[in-house]
Coordinates of C-alpha atoms in Angstrom, one line a residue:
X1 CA -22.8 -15.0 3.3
X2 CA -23.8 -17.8 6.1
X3 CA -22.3 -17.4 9.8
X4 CA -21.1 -20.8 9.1
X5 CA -18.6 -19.9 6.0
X6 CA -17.2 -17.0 8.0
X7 CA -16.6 -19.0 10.9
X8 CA -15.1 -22.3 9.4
X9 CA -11.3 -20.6 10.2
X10 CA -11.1 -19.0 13.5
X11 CA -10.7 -20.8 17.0
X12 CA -14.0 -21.4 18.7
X13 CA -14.5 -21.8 22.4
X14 CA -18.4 -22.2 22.5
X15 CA -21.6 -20.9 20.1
X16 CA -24.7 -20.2 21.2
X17 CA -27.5 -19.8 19.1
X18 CA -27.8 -21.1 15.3
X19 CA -24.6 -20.6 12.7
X20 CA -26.6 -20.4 10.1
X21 CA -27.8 -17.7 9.6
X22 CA -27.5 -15.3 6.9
X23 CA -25.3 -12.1 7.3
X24 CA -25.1 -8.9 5.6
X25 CA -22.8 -7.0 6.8
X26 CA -19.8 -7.3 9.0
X27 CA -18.1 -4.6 11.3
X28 CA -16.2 -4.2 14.8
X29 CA -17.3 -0.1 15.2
X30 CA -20.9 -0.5 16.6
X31 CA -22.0 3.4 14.8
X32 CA -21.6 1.0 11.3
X33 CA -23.4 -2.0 12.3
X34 CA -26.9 -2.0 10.2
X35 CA -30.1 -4.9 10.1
X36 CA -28.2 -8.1 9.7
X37 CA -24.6 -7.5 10.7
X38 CA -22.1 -9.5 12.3
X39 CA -20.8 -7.9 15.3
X40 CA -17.1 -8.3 16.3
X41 CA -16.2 -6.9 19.7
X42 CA -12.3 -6.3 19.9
X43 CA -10.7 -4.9 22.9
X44 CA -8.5 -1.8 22.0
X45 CA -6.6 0.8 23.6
X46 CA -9.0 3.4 24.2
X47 CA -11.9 1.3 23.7
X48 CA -13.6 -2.1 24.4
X49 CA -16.4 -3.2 21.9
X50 CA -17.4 -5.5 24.1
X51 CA -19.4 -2.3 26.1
X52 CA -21.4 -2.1 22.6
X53 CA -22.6 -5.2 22.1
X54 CA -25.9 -4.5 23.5
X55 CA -25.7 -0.8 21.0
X56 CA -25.1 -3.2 18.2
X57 CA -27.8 -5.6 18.6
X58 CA -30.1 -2.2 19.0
X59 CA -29.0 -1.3 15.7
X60 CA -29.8 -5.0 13.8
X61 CA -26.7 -6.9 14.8
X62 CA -27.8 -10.6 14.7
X63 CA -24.5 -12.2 15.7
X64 CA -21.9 -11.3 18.2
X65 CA -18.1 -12.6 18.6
X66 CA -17.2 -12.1 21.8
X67 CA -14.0 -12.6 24.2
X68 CA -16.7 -12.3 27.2
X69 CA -20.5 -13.0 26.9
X70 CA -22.8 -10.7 28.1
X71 CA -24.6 -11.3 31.3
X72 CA -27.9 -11.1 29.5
X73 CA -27.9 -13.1 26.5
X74 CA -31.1 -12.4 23.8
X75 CA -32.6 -15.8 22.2
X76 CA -32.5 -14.1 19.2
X77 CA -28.9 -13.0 18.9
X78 CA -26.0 -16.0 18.0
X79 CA -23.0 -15.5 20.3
X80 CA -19.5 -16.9 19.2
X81 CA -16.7 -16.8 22.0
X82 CA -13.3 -17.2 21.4
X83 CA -10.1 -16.4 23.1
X84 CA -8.9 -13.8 20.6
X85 CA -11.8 -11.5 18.8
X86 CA -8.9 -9.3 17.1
X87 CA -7.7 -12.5 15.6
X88 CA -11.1 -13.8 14.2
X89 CA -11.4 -9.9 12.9
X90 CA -8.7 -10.1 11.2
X91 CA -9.6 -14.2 9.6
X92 CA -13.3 -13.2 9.2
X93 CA -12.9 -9.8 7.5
X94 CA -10.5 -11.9 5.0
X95 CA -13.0 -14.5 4.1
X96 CA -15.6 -11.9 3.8
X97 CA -13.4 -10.0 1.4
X98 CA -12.7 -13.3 -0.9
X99 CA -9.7 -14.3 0.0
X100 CA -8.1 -11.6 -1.5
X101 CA -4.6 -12.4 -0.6
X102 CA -4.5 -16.2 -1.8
X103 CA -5.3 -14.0 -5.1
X104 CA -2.1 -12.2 -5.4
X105 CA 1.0 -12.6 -4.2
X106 CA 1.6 -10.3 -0.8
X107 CA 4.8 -9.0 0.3
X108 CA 5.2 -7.4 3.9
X109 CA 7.7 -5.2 5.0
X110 CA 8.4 -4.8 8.3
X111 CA 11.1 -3.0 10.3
X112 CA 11.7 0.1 12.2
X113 CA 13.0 2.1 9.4
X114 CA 12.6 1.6 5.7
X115 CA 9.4 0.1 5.2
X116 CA 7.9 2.8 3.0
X117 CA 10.7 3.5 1.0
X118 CA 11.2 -0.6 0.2
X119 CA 7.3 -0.9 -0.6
X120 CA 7.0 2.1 -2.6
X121 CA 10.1 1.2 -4.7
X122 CA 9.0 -2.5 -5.0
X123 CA 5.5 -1.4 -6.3
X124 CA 7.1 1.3 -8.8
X125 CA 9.7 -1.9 -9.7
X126 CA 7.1 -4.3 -10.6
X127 CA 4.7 -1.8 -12.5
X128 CA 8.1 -1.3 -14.9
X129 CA 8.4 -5.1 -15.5
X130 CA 4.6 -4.6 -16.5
X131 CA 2.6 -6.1 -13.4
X132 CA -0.3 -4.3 -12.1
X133 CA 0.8 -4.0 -8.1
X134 CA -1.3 -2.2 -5.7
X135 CA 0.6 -0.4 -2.6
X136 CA -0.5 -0.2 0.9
X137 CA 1.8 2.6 2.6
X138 CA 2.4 5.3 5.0
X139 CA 2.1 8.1 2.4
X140 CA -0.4 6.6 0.0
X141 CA -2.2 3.4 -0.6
X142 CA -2.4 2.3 -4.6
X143 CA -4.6 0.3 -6.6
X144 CA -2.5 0.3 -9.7
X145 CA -2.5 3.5 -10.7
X146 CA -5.0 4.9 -8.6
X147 CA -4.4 6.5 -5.7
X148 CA -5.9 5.7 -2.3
X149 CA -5.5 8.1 0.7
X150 CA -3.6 6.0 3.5
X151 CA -5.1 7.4 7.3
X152 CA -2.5 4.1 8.7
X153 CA 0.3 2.6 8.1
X154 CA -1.5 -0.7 7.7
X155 CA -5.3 0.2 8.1
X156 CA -7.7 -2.0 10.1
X157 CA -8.8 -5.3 9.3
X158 CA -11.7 -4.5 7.2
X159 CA -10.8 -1.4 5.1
X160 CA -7.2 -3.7 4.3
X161 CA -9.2 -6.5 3.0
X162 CA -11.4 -4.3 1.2
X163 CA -8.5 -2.6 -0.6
X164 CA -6.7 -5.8 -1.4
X165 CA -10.1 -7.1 -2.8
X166 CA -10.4 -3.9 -4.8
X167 CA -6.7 -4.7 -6.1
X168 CA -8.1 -8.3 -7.0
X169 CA -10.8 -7.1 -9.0
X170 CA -8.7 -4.5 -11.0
X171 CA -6.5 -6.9 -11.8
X172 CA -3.5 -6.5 -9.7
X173 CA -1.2 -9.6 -9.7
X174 CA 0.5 -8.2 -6.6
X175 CA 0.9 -6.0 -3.5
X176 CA 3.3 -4.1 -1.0
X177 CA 2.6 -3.3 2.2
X178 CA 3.7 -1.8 5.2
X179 CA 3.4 -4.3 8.4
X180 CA 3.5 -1.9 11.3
X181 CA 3.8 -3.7 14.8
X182 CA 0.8 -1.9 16.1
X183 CA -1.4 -4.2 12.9
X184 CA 0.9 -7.5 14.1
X185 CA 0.3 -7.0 18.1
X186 CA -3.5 -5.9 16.8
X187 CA -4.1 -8.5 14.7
X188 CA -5.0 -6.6 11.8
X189 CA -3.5 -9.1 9.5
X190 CA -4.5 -12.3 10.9
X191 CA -5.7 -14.2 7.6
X192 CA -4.2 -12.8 5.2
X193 CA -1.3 -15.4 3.0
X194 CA 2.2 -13.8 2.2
X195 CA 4.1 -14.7 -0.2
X196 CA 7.2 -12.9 1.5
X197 CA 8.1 -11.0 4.0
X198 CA 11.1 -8.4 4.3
X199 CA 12.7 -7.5 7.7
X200 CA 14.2 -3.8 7.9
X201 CA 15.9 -2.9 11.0
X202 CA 14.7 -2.9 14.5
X203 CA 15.2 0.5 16.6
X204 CA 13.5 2.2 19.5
X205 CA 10.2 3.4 18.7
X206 CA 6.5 3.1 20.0
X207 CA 8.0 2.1 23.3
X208 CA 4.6 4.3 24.5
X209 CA 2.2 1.4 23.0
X210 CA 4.7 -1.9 23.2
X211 CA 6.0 -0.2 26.8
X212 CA 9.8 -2.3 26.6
X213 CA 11.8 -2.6 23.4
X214 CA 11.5 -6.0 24.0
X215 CA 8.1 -6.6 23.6
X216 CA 8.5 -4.1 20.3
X217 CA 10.8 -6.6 19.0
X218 CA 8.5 -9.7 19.5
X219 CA 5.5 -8.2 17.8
X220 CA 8.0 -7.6 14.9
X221 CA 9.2 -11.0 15.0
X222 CA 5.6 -12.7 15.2
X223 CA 5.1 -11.9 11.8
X224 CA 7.9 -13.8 10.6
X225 CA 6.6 -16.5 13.1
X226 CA 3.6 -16.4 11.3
X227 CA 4.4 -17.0 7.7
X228 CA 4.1 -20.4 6.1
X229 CA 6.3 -22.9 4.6
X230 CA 5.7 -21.5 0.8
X231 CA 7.0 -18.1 1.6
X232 CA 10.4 -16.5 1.7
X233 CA 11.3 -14.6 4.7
X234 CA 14.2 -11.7 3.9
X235 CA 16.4 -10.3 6.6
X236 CA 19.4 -7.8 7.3
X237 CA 22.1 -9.3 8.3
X238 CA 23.2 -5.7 9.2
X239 CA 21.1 -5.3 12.1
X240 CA 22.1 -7.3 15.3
X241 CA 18.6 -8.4 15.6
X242 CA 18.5 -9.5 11.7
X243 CA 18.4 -12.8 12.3
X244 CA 16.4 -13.3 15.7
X245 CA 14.0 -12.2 13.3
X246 CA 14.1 -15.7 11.5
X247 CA 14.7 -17.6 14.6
X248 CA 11.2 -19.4 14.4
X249 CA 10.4 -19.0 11.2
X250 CA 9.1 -21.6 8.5
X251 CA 9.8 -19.7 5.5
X252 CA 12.6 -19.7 3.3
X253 CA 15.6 -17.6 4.9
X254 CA 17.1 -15.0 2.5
X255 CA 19.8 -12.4 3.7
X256 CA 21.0 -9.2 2.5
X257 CA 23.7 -6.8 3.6
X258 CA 25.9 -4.3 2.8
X259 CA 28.8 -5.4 5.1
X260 CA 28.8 -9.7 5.5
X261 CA 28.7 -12.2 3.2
X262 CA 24.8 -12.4 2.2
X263 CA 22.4 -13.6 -0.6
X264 CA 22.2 -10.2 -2.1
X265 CA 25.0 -7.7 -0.9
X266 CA 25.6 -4.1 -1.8
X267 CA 28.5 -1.5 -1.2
X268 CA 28.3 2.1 -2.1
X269 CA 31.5 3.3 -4.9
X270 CA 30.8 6.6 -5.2
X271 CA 27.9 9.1 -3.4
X272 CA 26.7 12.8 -3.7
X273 CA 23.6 14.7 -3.1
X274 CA 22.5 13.3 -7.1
X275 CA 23.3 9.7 -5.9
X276 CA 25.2 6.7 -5.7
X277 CA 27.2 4.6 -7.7
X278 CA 26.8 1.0 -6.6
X279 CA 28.0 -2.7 -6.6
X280 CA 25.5 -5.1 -5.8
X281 CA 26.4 -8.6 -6.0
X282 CA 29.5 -7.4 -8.2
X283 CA 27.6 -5.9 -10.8
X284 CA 27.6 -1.9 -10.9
X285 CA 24.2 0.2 -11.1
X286 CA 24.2 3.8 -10.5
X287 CA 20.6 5.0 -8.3
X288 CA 18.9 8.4 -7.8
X289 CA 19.5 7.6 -3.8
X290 CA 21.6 8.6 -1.2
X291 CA 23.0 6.7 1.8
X292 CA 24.3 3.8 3.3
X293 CA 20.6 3.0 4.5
X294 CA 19.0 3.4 1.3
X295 CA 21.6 0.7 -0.4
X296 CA 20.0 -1.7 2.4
X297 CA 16.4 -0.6 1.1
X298 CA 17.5 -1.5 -2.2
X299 CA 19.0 -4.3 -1.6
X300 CA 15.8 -5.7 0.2
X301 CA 13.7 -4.8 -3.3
X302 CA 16.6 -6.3 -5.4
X303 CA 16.7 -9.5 -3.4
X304 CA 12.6 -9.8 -3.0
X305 CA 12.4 -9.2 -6.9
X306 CA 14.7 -11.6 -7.9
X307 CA 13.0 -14.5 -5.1
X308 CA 9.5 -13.6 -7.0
X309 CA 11.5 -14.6 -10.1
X310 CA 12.4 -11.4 -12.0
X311 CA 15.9 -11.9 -13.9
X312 CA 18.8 -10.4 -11.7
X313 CA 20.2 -8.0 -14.5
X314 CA 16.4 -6.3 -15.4
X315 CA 15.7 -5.8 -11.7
X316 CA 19.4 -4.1 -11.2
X317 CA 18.4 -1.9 -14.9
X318 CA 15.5 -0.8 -13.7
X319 CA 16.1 0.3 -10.3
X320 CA 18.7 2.6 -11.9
X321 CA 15.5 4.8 -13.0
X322 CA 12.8 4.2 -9.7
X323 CA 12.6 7.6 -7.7
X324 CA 12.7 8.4 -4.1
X325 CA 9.8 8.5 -2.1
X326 CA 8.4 11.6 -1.3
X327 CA 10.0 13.0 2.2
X328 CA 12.6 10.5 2.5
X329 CA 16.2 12.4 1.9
X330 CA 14.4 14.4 -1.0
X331 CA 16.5 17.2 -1.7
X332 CA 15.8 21.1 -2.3
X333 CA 18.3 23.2 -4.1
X334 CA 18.5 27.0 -2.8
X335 CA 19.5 29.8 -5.5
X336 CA 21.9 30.5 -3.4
X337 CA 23.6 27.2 -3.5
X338 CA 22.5 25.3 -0.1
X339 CA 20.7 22.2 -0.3
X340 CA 18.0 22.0 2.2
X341 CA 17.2 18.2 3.0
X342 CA 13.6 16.9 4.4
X343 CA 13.8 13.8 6.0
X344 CA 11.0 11.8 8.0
X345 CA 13.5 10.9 10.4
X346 CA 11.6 10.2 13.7
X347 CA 13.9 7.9 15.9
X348 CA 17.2 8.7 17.1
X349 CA 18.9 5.6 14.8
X350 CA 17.3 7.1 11.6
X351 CA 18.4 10.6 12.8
X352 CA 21.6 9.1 13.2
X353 CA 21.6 7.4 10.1
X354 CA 20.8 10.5 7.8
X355 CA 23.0 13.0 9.8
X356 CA 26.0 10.5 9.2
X357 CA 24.7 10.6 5.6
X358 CA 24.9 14.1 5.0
X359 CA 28.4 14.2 7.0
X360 CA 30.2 11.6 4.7
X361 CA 29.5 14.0 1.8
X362 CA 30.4 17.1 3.0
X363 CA 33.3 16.0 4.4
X364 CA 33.6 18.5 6.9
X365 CA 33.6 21.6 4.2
X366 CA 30.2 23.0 4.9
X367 CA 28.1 23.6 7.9
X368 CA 24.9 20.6 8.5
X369 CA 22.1 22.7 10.5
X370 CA 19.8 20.2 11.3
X371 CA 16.0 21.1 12.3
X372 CA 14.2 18.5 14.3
X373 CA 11.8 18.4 17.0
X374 CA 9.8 15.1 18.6
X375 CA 6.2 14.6 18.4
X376 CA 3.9 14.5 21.2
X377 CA 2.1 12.1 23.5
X378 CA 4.4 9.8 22.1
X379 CA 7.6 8.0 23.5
X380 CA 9.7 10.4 26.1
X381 CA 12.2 8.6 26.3
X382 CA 13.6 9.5 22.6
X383 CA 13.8 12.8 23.0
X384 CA 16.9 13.9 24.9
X385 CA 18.2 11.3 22.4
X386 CA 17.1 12.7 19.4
X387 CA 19.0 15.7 21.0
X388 CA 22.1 13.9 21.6
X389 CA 22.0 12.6 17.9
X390 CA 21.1 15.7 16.5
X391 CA 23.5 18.2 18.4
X392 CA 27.0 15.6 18.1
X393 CA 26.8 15.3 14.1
X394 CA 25.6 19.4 13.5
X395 CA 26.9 22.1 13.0
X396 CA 24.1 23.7 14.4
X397 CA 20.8 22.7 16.0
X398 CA 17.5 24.5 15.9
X399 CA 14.7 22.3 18.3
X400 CA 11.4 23.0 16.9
X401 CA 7.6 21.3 17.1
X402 CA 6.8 18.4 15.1
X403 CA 3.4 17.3 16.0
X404 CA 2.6 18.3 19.4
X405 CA -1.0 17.0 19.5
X406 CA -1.8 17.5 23.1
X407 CA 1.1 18.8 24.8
X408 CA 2.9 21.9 24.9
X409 CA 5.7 22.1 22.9
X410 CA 8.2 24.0 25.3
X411 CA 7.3 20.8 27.3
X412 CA 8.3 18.6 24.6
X413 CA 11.6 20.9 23.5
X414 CA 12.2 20.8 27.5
X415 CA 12.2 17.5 27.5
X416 CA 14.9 16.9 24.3
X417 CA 17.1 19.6 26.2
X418 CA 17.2 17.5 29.2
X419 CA 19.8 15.3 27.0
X420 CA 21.9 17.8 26.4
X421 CA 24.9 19.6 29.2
X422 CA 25.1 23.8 29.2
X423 CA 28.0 23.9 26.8
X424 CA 26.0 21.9 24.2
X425 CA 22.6 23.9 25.4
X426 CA 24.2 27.3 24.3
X427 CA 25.2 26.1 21.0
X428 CA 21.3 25.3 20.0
X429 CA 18.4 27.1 19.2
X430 CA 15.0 26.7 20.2
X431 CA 12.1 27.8 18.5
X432 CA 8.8 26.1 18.7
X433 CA 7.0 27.6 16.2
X434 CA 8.3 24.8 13.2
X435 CA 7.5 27.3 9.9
X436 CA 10.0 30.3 11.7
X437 CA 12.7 27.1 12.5
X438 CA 12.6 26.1 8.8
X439 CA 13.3 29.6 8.0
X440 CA 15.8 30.8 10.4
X441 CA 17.6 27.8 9.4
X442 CA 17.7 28.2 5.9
X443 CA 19.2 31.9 6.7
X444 CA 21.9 30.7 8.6
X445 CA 23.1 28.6 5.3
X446 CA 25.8 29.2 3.1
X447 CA 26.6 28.6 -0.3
X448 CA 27.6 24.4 0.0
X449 CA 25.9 23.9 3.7
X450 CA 23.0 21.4 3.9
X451 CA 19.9 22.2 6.2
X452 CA 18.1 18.8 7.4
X453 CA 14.7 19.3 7.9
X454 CA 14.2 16.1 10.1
X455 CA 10.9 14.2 11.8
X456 CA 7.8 14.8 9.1
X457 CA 8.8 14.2 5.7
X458 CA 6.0 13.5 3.5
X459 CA 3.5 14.7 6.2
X460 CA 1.6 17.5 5.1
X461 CA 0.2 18.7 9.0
X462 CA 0.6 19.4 12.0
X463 CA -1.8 18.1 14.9
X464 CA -1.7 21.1 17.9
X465 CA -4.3 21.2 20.5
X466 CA -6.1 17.8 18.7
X467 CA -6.7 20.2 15.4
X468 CA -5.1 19.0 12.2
X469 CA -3.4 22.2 10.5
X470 CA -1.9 22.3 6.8
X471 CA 1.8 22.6 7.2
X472 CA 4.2 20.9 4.7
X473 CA 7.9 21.1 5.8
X474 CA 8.8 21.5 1.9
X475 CA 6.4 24.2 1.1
X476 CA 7.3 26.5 3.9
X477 CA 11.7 25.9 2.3
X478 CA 10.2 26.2 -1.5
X479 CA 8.6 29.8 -0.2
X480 CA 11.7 30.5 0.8
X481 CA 13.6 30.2 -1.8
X482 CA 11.1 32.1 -3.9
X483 CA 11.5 34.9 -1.5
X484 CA 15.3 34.7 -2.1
X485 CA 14.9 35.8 -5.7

């Protein structure tokens, strides 16, 4: 493809050299750059491409864009400067691809919370009605049917537009995705034409990348900012920041809710560990899911449906039969009678959120032993209040590891402690190693408790030390149980 073609979309301060040329390859990861590649220099947080410009034009880079031009320029190299190079990643890697997205009709989902359970389900929704739908996810990306191993929640520019061409060309007419604020602050999706976008619910998280809730909420918000006039932009009314969200938008505003008035609302009429019995917009549809926040996730799929034209009563028969996704509330039934719950739960407000779950259905007549722990070189400043969360709706608490990647994780269960006084210390157990938690957990339970197995849901590893081991929080209860019998 000519220099000129990818160009003809991205802001331009100066170019030096000849735009036509003809290029065969384009990447921002120098190692990948072969005889004829475009070479895009993004800043990132560990890294700045910019130091391997000179690497890349040693390996057969013939064009560079560039925030900064390098001191020495070579007469054979064209160099294109502009003030963002994440942005023109994100605009060139979509022309490069085809377009992909002006192909099939993209829905984002954004949010703190929520956004892989409201993909997954829309995906599963629209492959019912009979649409091939790809998925791009946390746990797994899709390409219809075909599975796709997802290393990001939203993967970098290249490998995105790559998988939404590879949807294209096997026919997909459209796609889910997970819009994470690192890929809005990154640019990853600069380019790329929504049809819709869905707001979730804004918490504290990633305050270690964004550094001030604030500047996590903006990053949410841009991508609303960003969609255009022919889209449809769906928010919660439930969250206090729901509408913020829309403030600047130019899309169609759509609300749901399951407390206000709203476009698509939802209450809950009956509820146990099998499910709920629901009214949404006064019609009653009995789901396989449990909790007032799933009835919001549902809610945000029933409303997107129906504003990409699906008829109101199909969408409401068929999410009757859509499953859970895998390590969100999935429930474990013990041959002894306890039901042992594994949860990705990560933030104190979706700790909350399930914890207050679990406590509406017991009612107080069985014990909730909750197992959680924080992962580390991540956000601090959650932990004592993942304590706090965890100790004042449980029975009992048992702190464990999560994914302690570099630290130590008496450091980390130190540091979730810290939130707690003595009288609350002394009611809590702390056990780092995570597989001897689950366990000593499940041995405390009675017949009618629940254990919570909170903070990796679908993850099936832990990262100690920088090493990636096997470890699946449901494996180690499903052993368990086995042993039980």
């Amino acid at each position: 493809m000519q220099l000129s073609s990818l160009l003809q979309t991205i802001d331009i301060i100066k170019t030096i050299g000849s735009a036509d040329v003809e290029i065969a390859n384009v990447q921002f990861d120098s190692r990948k750059v072969t005889e004829g590649s475009l070479f895009i220099a993004t800043r990132g947080t560990a890294t700045d491409g910019h130091q391997y410009i000179s690497k890349a034009i040693e390996q057969g880079a013939i064009a560079i864009v560039c925030e900064e031009l390098p001191k020495t320029l070579n007469e054979k190299i064209t160099y294109i400067l502009t003030d963002s190079s994440s942005e023109a990643l994100g605009i060139i890697a979509h022309t490069w691809f085809g377009k992909p997205s002006t192909k099939l009709t993209l829905v984002g989902v954004t949010g703190t919370n929520g956004k892989t359970t409201t993909a997954t389900l829309l995906y599963q929704l629209f492959r019912k009605f009979g649409h091939k739908s790809g998925l791009l996810s946390t746990v797994c990306n899709y390409i219809d049917e075909r599975p796709v191993e997802a290393t990001h929640t939203t993967p970098d520019p290249l490998e995105l537009n790559q998988l939404l061409a590879e949807m294209v060309y096997e026919g997909c007419e459209c796609a889910f995705m997970e819009v994470s604020s690192h890929s809005i602050d990154q640019r990853r999706i600069a380019g790329l034409q929504f049809a819709g976008g869905i707001f979730s619910n804004i918490t504290r998280d990633h305050i270690d990348y964004h550094k001030t809730f604030d500047a996590y909420l903006k990053a949410k918000k841009r991508f609303f900012d960003d969609l255009p006039e022919t889209a449809f932009a769906l928010t919660n009314l439930d969250d206090k920041n729901g509408m913020v969200m829309l403030q600047n938008t130019k899309a169609t505003k759509k609300t749901y809710s399951t407390r206000t008035l709203a476009d698509f609302r939802g209450k809950i009429i009956e509820e146990n560990f099998d499910g709920m019995v629901l009214h949404m917009n006064d019609i009653e549809v009995a789901v396989p899911f449990i909790g007032r926040f799933n009835v919001s996730n549902l809610l945000a799929v029933f409303g997107t449906a129906v504003l990409l034209g699906c008829p109101e009563h199909d969408v409401l028969v068929h999410l009757s039969s859509l499953q859970p996704v895998s390590g969100r509330f999935e429930a474990l039934r013990s041959p002894n009678g306890f039901t042992a719950i594994v949860d990705y739960a990560h933030t104190p407000d979706a700790l909350k959120n399930v914890l207050g779950t679990i406590n509406d259905i017991v009612n107080g007549k069985s014990q909730v032993i909750t197992v959680v722990g924080c992962g580390g070189n991540r956000d601090k400043g959650k932990r004592p209040m993942m304590a706090r969360e965890a100790v004042g709706a449980s029975n009992k608490v048992i702190f464990t590891s999560d994914n302690p990647r570099d630290e130590e994780p008496m450091d980390i269960l130190n540091d979730m402690l810290a939130g707690l006084n003595d009288e609350e210390k002394r009611g809590t157990l702390t056990i780092p190693d995570r597989e001897q938690a689950i366990k000593t957990a499940c041995m405390l339970a009675q017949k009618g408790d629940v254990v919570l197995i909170a903070g990796k849901g679908h993850e099936d590893y832990q990262i100690i030390k920088g090493v990636k081991h096997h470890f699946d929080d449901k494996e180690v209860v499903r052993s368990y149980f086995v042993s039980m019998q």
